[in-house]
Amino acid sequence: MAADGTAGRVTRRRARTRANLLHAAFSVFAAKGFGHVSIEEVCEAAGYTRGAFYSNFTGLDELFFALYAERAELIAEQVAGALALDGPDLDVPAAVDRVTEVLLLDRDWLLVKTDFLVHAARDPEVARGLLEHRARLRRTVADRLARARGHTELPAVLGGVDGAAHAVVAAYDGVTTQLLLDRDVEHARAWLGQLLTALLTDGSAEPAAPGRG
């Protein structure tokens, strides 16, 4: 019993240490940028020693990817949750409104994400992991769009639900890039909603009429 209790406390303490390191790293990366931050700076911000750092991460690359994975999972959950409220059908305009209302549009996160994209572009192994996470997000969107049967027709030019999912992620990427520069979150949400509605319907706020045949 004692051994099991001790193990449980160690596991909880380690999870708390890892979470604190991730939180501190997020703040430091957002302020200074990846490539300009040392392990010592992350440890100092979190209040831990290098030993605590290395008991959780092999280096800054692993920590950075864990941070990205954490936020990417949150975005996937936000999108899935917003798209799951229509039951068997999917009201695309209404779903777009929900997605743009809840979707993470935090500028600090976007700075960290952009740093990670540049880093991944120079490291094939990191790029593979990033591509896997992006593919998972697209599958989440595609699976939900696949349930749109007879409620809102997707434009044929997108080539089906997979193409539509690619368009959704690309729209998010484009809008968030603009947000990095103009810092206007309200405009970013409004523009993302208009863009997604145009991409996934006939461009109006009303569902498109089903095609013949």
mmCIF file of C-alpha atoms in Angstrom:
data_model
loop_
_atom_site.group_PDB
_atom_site.id
_atom_site.type_symbol
_atom_site.label_atom_id
_atom_site.label_comp_id
_atom_site.label_asym_id
_atom_site.label_seq_id
_atom_site.Cartn_x
_atom_site.Cartn_y
_atom_site.Cartn_z
ATOM 1 C CA MET A 1 0.000 0.000 0.000
ATOM 2 C CA ALA A 2 2.741 2.422 0.973
ATOM 3 C CA ALA A 3 4.669 1.710 -2.207
ATOM 4 C CA ASP A 4 1.579 2.226 -4.343
ATOM 5 C CA GLY A 5 0.753 5.461 -2.543
ATOM 6 C CA THR A 6 4.282 6.748 -2.984
ATOM 7 C CA ALA A 7 4.229 5.893 -6.679
ATOM 8 C CA GLY A 8 0.948 7.752 -7.057
ATOM 9 C CA ARG A 9 2.331 10.855 -5.398
ATOM 10 C CA VAL A 10 5.458 10.734 -7.576
ATOM 11 C CA THR A 11 3.345 10.384 -10.716
ATOM 12 C CA ARG A 12 1.140 13.323 -9.753
ATOM 13 C CA ARG A 13 4.160 15.431 -8.818
ATOM 14 C CA ARG A 14 5.861 14.634 -12.114
ATOM 15 C CA ALA A 15 2.705 15.487 -14.073
ATOM 16 C CA ARG A 16 2.480 18.802 -12.211
ATOM 17 C CA THR A 17 6.165 19.528 -12.898
ATOM 18 C CA ARG A 18 5.689 18.772 -16.590
ATOM 19 C CA ALA A 19 2.617 21.007 -16.781
ATOM 20 C CA ASN A 20 4.447 23.853 -15.047
ATOM 21 C CA LEU A 21 7.401 23.532 -17.412
ATOM 22 C CA LEU A 22 5.077 23.651 -20.415
ATOM 23 C CA HIS A 23 3.294 26.706 -19.057
ATOM 24 C CA ALA A 24 6.561 28.515 -18.362
ATOM 25 C CA ALA A 25 7.987 27.548 -21.752
ATOM 26 C CA PHE A 26 4.917 28.905 -23.505
ATOM 27 C CA SER A 27 5.430 32.313 -21.901
ATOM 28 C CA VAL A 28 9.174 32.377 -22.645
ATOM 29 C CA PHE A 29 8.804 31.147 -26.239
ATOM 30 C CA ALA A 30 6.052 33.694 -26.938
ATOM 31 C CA ALA A 31 8.181 36.517 -25.546
ATOM 32 C CA LYS A 32 11.551 35.633 -27.089
ATOM 33 C CA GLY A 33 10.952 33.087 -29.852
ATOM 34 C CA PHE A 34 12.203 29.563 -30.275
ATOM 35 C CA GLY A 35 15.919 29.536 -31.007
ATOM 36 C CA HIS A 36 16.486 32.421 -28.602
ATOM 37 C CA VAL A 37 15.580 30.533 -25.435
ATOM 38 C CA SER A 38 17.798 28.289 -23.308
ATOM 39 C CA ILE A 39 16.839 25.411 -21.057
ATOM 40 C CA GLU A 40 18.084 27.494 -18.129
ATOM 41 C CA GLU A 41 15.593 30.264 -18.979
ATOM 42 C CA VAL A 42 12.703 27.803 -19.061
ATOM 43 C CA CYS A 43 13.800 26.291 -15.742
ATOM 44 C CA GLU A 44 14.126 29.732 -14.159
ATOM 45 C CA ALA A 45 10.665 30.772 -15.361
ATOM 46 C CA ALA A 46 9.140 27.542 -14.025
ATOM 47 C CA GLY A 47 11.145 27.524 -10.779
ATOM 48 C CA TYR A 48 12.794 24.132 -11.397
ATOM 49 C CA THR A 49 16.302 22.757 -11.788
ATOM 50 C CA ARG A 50 17.815 21.337 -14.971
ATOM 51 C CA GLY A 51 17.386 17.901 -13.397
ATOM 52 C CA ALA A 52 13.628 18.415 -13.221
ATOM 53 C CA PHE A 53 13.660 19.521 -16.844
ATOM 54 C CA TYR A 54 15.578 16.488 -18.069
ATOM 55 C CA SER A 55 13.377 14.120 -16.093
ATOM 56 C CA ASN A 56 10.511 15.248 -18.335
ATOM 57 C CA PHE A 57 12.081 16.279 -21.656
ATOM 58 C CA THR A 58 15.215 15.366 -23.586
ATOM 59 C CA GLY A 59 15.612 18.935 -24.802
ATOM 60 C CA LEU A 60 13.859 22.043 -26.067
ATOM 61 C CA ASP A 61 12.710 20.321 -29.265
ATOM 62 C CA GLU A 62 10.721 17.721 -27.343
ATOM 63 C CA LEU A 63 9.292 20.350 -25.008
ATOM 64 C CA PHE A 64 8.326 22.560 -27.937
ATOM 65 C CA PHE A 65 6.558 19.695 -29.701
ATOM 66 C CA ALA A 66 4.727 18.703 -26.506
ATOM 67 C CA LEU A 67 3.519 22.284 -26.218
ATOM 68 C CA TYR A 68 2.361 22.325 -29.830
ATOM 69 C CA ALA A 69 0.647 18.940 -29.449
ATOM 70 C CA GLU A 70 -1.211 20.192 -26.374
ATOM 71 C CA ARG A 71 -2.578 23.248 -28.181
ATOM 72 C CA ALA A 72 -3.293 21.373 -31.423
ATOM 73 C CA GLU A 73 -5.350 18.840 -29.453
ATOM 74 C CA LEU A 74 -7.320 21.684 -27.870
ATOM 75 C CA ILE A 75 -8.102 23.143 -31.303
ATOM 76 C CA ALA A 76 -9.185 19.718 -32.606
ATOM 77 C CA GLU A 77 -11.520 19.329 -29.619
ATOM 78 C CA GLN A 78 -12.959 22.814 -30.142
ATOM 79 C CA VAL A 79 -13.665 22.130 -33.812
ATOM 80 C CA ALA A 80 -15.090 18.654 -33.154
ATOM 81 C CA GLY A 81 -17.295 19.934 -30.331
ATOM 82 C CA ALA A 82 -18.662 22.822 -32.395
ATOM 83 C CA LEU A 83 -19.401 20.533 -35.351
ATOM 84 C CA ALA A 84 -21.037 17.831 -33.228
ATOM 85 C CA LEU A 85 -24.081 19.779 -32.055
ATOM 86 C CA ASP A 86 -26.323 19.291 -35.078
ATOM 87 C CA GLY A 87 -27.025 15.602 -34.610
ATOM 88 C CA PRO A 88 -27.106 13.447 -37.749
ATOM 89 C CA ASP A 89 -27.225 16.469 -40.078
ATOM 90 C CA LEU A 90 -24.865 19.416 -40.255
ATOM 91 C CA ASP A 91 -26.081 22.989 -40.561
ATOM 92 C CA VAL A 92 -22.859 24.415 -42.007
ATOM 93 C CA PRO A 93 -23.551 28.144 -41.510
ATOM 94 C CA ALA A 94 -24.594 27.571 -37.882
ATOM 95 C CA ALA A 95 -21.615 25.270 -37.297
ATOM 96 C CA VAL A 96 -19.257 27.867 -38.779
ATOM 97 C CA ASP A 97 -20.627 30.444 -36.334
ATOM 98 C CA ARG A 98 -19.936 28.088 -33.428
ATOM 99 C CA VAL A 99 -16.438 27.196 -34.618
ATOM 100 C CA THR A 100 -15.372 30.810 -35.088
ATOM 101 C CA GLU A 101 -16.832 31.744 -31.690
ATOM 102 C CA VAL A 102 -14.846 29.159 -29.707
ATOM 103 C CA LEU A 103 -11.741 28.632 -31.832
ATOM 104 C CA LEU A 104 -8.443 29.489 -30.187
ATOM 105 C CA LEU A 105 -7.175 32.776 -31.648
ATOM 106 C CA ASP A 106 -4.578 33.692 -29.062
ATOM 107 C CA ARG A 107 -1.778 35.819 -30.497
ATOM 108 C CA ASP A 108 0.891 34.441 -28.150
ATOM 109 C CA TRP A 109 -0.030 30.925 -29.245
ATOM 110 C CA LEU A 110 0.148 31.982 -32.876
ATOM 111 C CA LEU A 111 3.648 33.363 -32.335
ATOM 112 C CA VAL A 112 4.729 30.060 -30.796
ATOM 113 C CA LYS A 113 3.012 28.099 -33.574
ATOM 114 C CA THR A 114 4.754 30.168 -36.261
ATOM 115 C CA ASP A 115 8.133 29.586 -34.620
ATOM 116 C CA PHE A 116 7.378 25.881 -34.579
ATOM 117 C CA LEU A 117 6.412 25.853 -38.259
ATOM 118 C CA VAL A 118 9.699 27.509 -39.210
ATOM 119 C CA HIS A 119 11.625 25.089 -37.003
ATOM 120 C CA ALA A 120 9.790 22.093 -38.513
ATOM 121 C CA ALA A 121 10.527 23.322 -42.032
ATOM 122 C CA ARG A 122 14.225 22.892 -41.272
ATOM 123 C CA ASP A 123 13.934 19.533 -39.491
ATOM 124 C CA PRO A 124 12.340 16.631 -41.439
ATOM 125 C CA GLU A 125 11.667 14.560 -38.296
ATOM 126 C CA VAL A 126 9.848 17.406 -36.573
ATOM 127 C CA ALA A 127 8.014 18.142 -39.832
ATOM 128 C CA ARG A 128 6.687 14.567 -39.934
ATOM 129 C CA GLY A 129 5.241 14.917 -36.451
ATOM 130 C CA LEU A 130 3.665 18.254 -37.293
ATOM 131 C CA LEU A 131 2.136 16.841 -40.470
ATOM 132 C CA GLU A 132 0.596 14.000 -38.440
ATOM 133 C CA HIS A 133 -1.078 16.463 -36.083
ATOM 134 C CA ARG A 134 -2.398 18.554 -38.957
ATOM 135 C CA ALA A 135 -3.718 15.417 -40.678
ATOM 136 C CA ARG A 136 -5.529 14.463 -37.462
ATOM 137 C CA LEU A 137 -7.209 17.866 -37.341
ATOM 138 C CA ARG A 138 -8.281 17.555 -40.977
ATOM 139 C CA ARG A 139 -9.709 14.078 -40.318
ATOM 140 C CA THR A 140 -11.758 15.475 -37.436
ATOM 141 C CA VAL A 141 -13.260 18.109 -39.724
ATOM 142 C CA ALA A 142 -13.741 15.683 -42.639
ATOM 143 C CA ASP A 143 -15.485 13.071 -40.489
ATOM 144 C CA ARG A 144 -18.026 15.637 -39.330
ATOM 145 C CA LEU A 145 -18.576 17.120 -42.781
ATOM 146 C CA ALA A 146 -19.209 13.601 -44.098
ATOM 147 C CA ARG A 147 -22.421 13.567 -42.062
ATOM 148 C CA ALA A 148 -23.874 16.483 -44.048
ATOM 149 C CA ARG A 149 -26.437 14.548 -46.009
ATOM 150 C CA GLY A 150 -29.220 16.515 -47.635
ATOM 151 C CA HIS A 151 -28.886 19.488 -45.296
ATOM 152 C CA THR A 152 -26.094 21.546 -46.839
ATOM 153 C CA GLU A 153 -24.365 20.494 -50.029
ATOM 154 C CA LEU A 154 -20.604 21.016 -50.143
ATOM 155 C CA PRO A 155 -19.353 22.775 -53.303
ATOM 156 C CA ALA A 156 -18.286 20.208 -55.878
ATOM 157 C CA VAL A 157 -15.117 22.176 -56.629
ATOM 158 C CA LEU A 158 -13.674 21.088 -53.254
ATOM 159 C CA GLY A 159 -13.706 17.464 -54.375
ATOM 160 C CA GLY A 160 -15.506 16.046 -51.333
ATOM 161 C CA VAL A 161 -15.095 16.157 -47.581
ATOM 162 C CA ASP A 162 -11.322 15.681 -47.605
ATOM 163 C CA GLY A 163 -10.878 18.679 -49.874
ATOM 164 C CA ALA A 164 -13.272 20.679 -47.712
ATOM 165 C CA ALA A 165 -11.275 19.808 -44.596
ATOM 166 C CA HIS A 166 -8.081 20.975 -46.296
ATOM 167 C CA ALA A 167 -9.846 24.238 -47.176
ATOM 168 C CA VAL A 168 -10.979 24.768 -43.579
ATOM 169 C CA VAL A 169 -7.465 24.324 -42.182
ATOM 170 C CA ALA A 170 -5.976 26.515 -44.918
ATOM 171 C CA ALA A 171 -8.497 29.258 -44.137
ATOM 172 C CA TYR A 172 -7.589 29.115 -40.453
ATOM 173 C CA ASP A 173 -3.887 29.335 -41.321
ATOM 174 C CA GLY A 174 -4.441 32.356 -43.547
ATOM 175 C CA VAL A 175 -6.620 34.267 -41.114
ATOM 176 C CA THR A 176 -4.280 33.644 -38.195
ATOM 177 C CA THR A 177 -1.305 34.858 -40.237
ATOM 178 C CA GLN A 178 -3.115 38.155 -40.793
ATOM 179 C CA LEU A 179 -3.992 38.261 -37.088
ATOM 180 C CA LEU A 180 -0.312 38.100 -36.203
ATOM 181 C CA LEU A 181 0.207 41.353 -38.092
ATOM 182 C CA ASP A 182 -2.910 43.423 -37.394
ATOM 183 C CA ARG A 183 -3.733 42.043 -33.891
ATOM 184 C CA ASP A 184 -7.464 42.426 -34.571
ATOM 185 C CA VAL A 185 -9.094 39.321 -33.054
ATOM 186 C CA GLU A 186 -12.660 40.528 -33.615
ATOM 187 C CA HIS A 187 -12.021 41.080 -37.311
ATOM 188 C CA ALA A 188 -10.230 37.724 -37.568
ATOM 189 C CA ARG A 189 -13.248 35.859 -36.160
ATOM 190 C CA ALA A 190 -15.651 37.687 -38.463
ATOM 191 C CA TRP A 191 -13.482 37.153 -41.541
ATOM 192 C CA LEU A 192 -12.908 33.487 -40.728
ATOM 193 C CA GLY A 193 -16.658 32.983 -40.437
ATOM 194 C CA GLN A 194 -17.300 34.637 -43.802
ATOM 195 C CA LEU A 195 -14.512 32.701 -45.472
ATOM 196 C CA LEU A 196 -15.596 29.308 -44.125
ATOM 197 C CA THR A 197 -19.215 29.972 -45.066
ATOM 198 C CA ALA A 198 -18.133 30.850 -48.611
ATOM 199 C CA LEU A 199 -15.933 27.760 -48.823
ATOM 200 C CA LEU A 200 -18.424 25.245 -47.456
ATOM 201 C CA THR A 201 -21.678 26.526 -48.932
ATOM 202 C CA ASP A 202 -22.716 28.537 -51.973
ATOM 203 C CA GLY A 203 -21.386 31.588 -50.150
ATOM 204 C CA SER A 204 -24.685 32.734 -48.659
ATOM 205 C CA ALA A 205 -26.062 32.317 -45.160
ATOM 206 C CA GLU A 206 -28.720 29.937 -46.478
ATOM 207 C CA PRO A 207 -28.108 26.235 -47.192
ATOM 208 C CA ALA A 208 -27.620 25.486 -50.869
ATOM 209 C CA ALA A 209 -30.379 23.619 -52.671
ATOM 210 C CA PRO A 210 -29.517 19.947 -53.274
ATOM 211 C CA GLY A 211 -28.295 19.272 -56.803
ATOM 212 C CA ARG A 212 -30.097 16.908 -59.172
ATOM 213 C CA GLY A 213 -28.940 13.389 -59.817
#
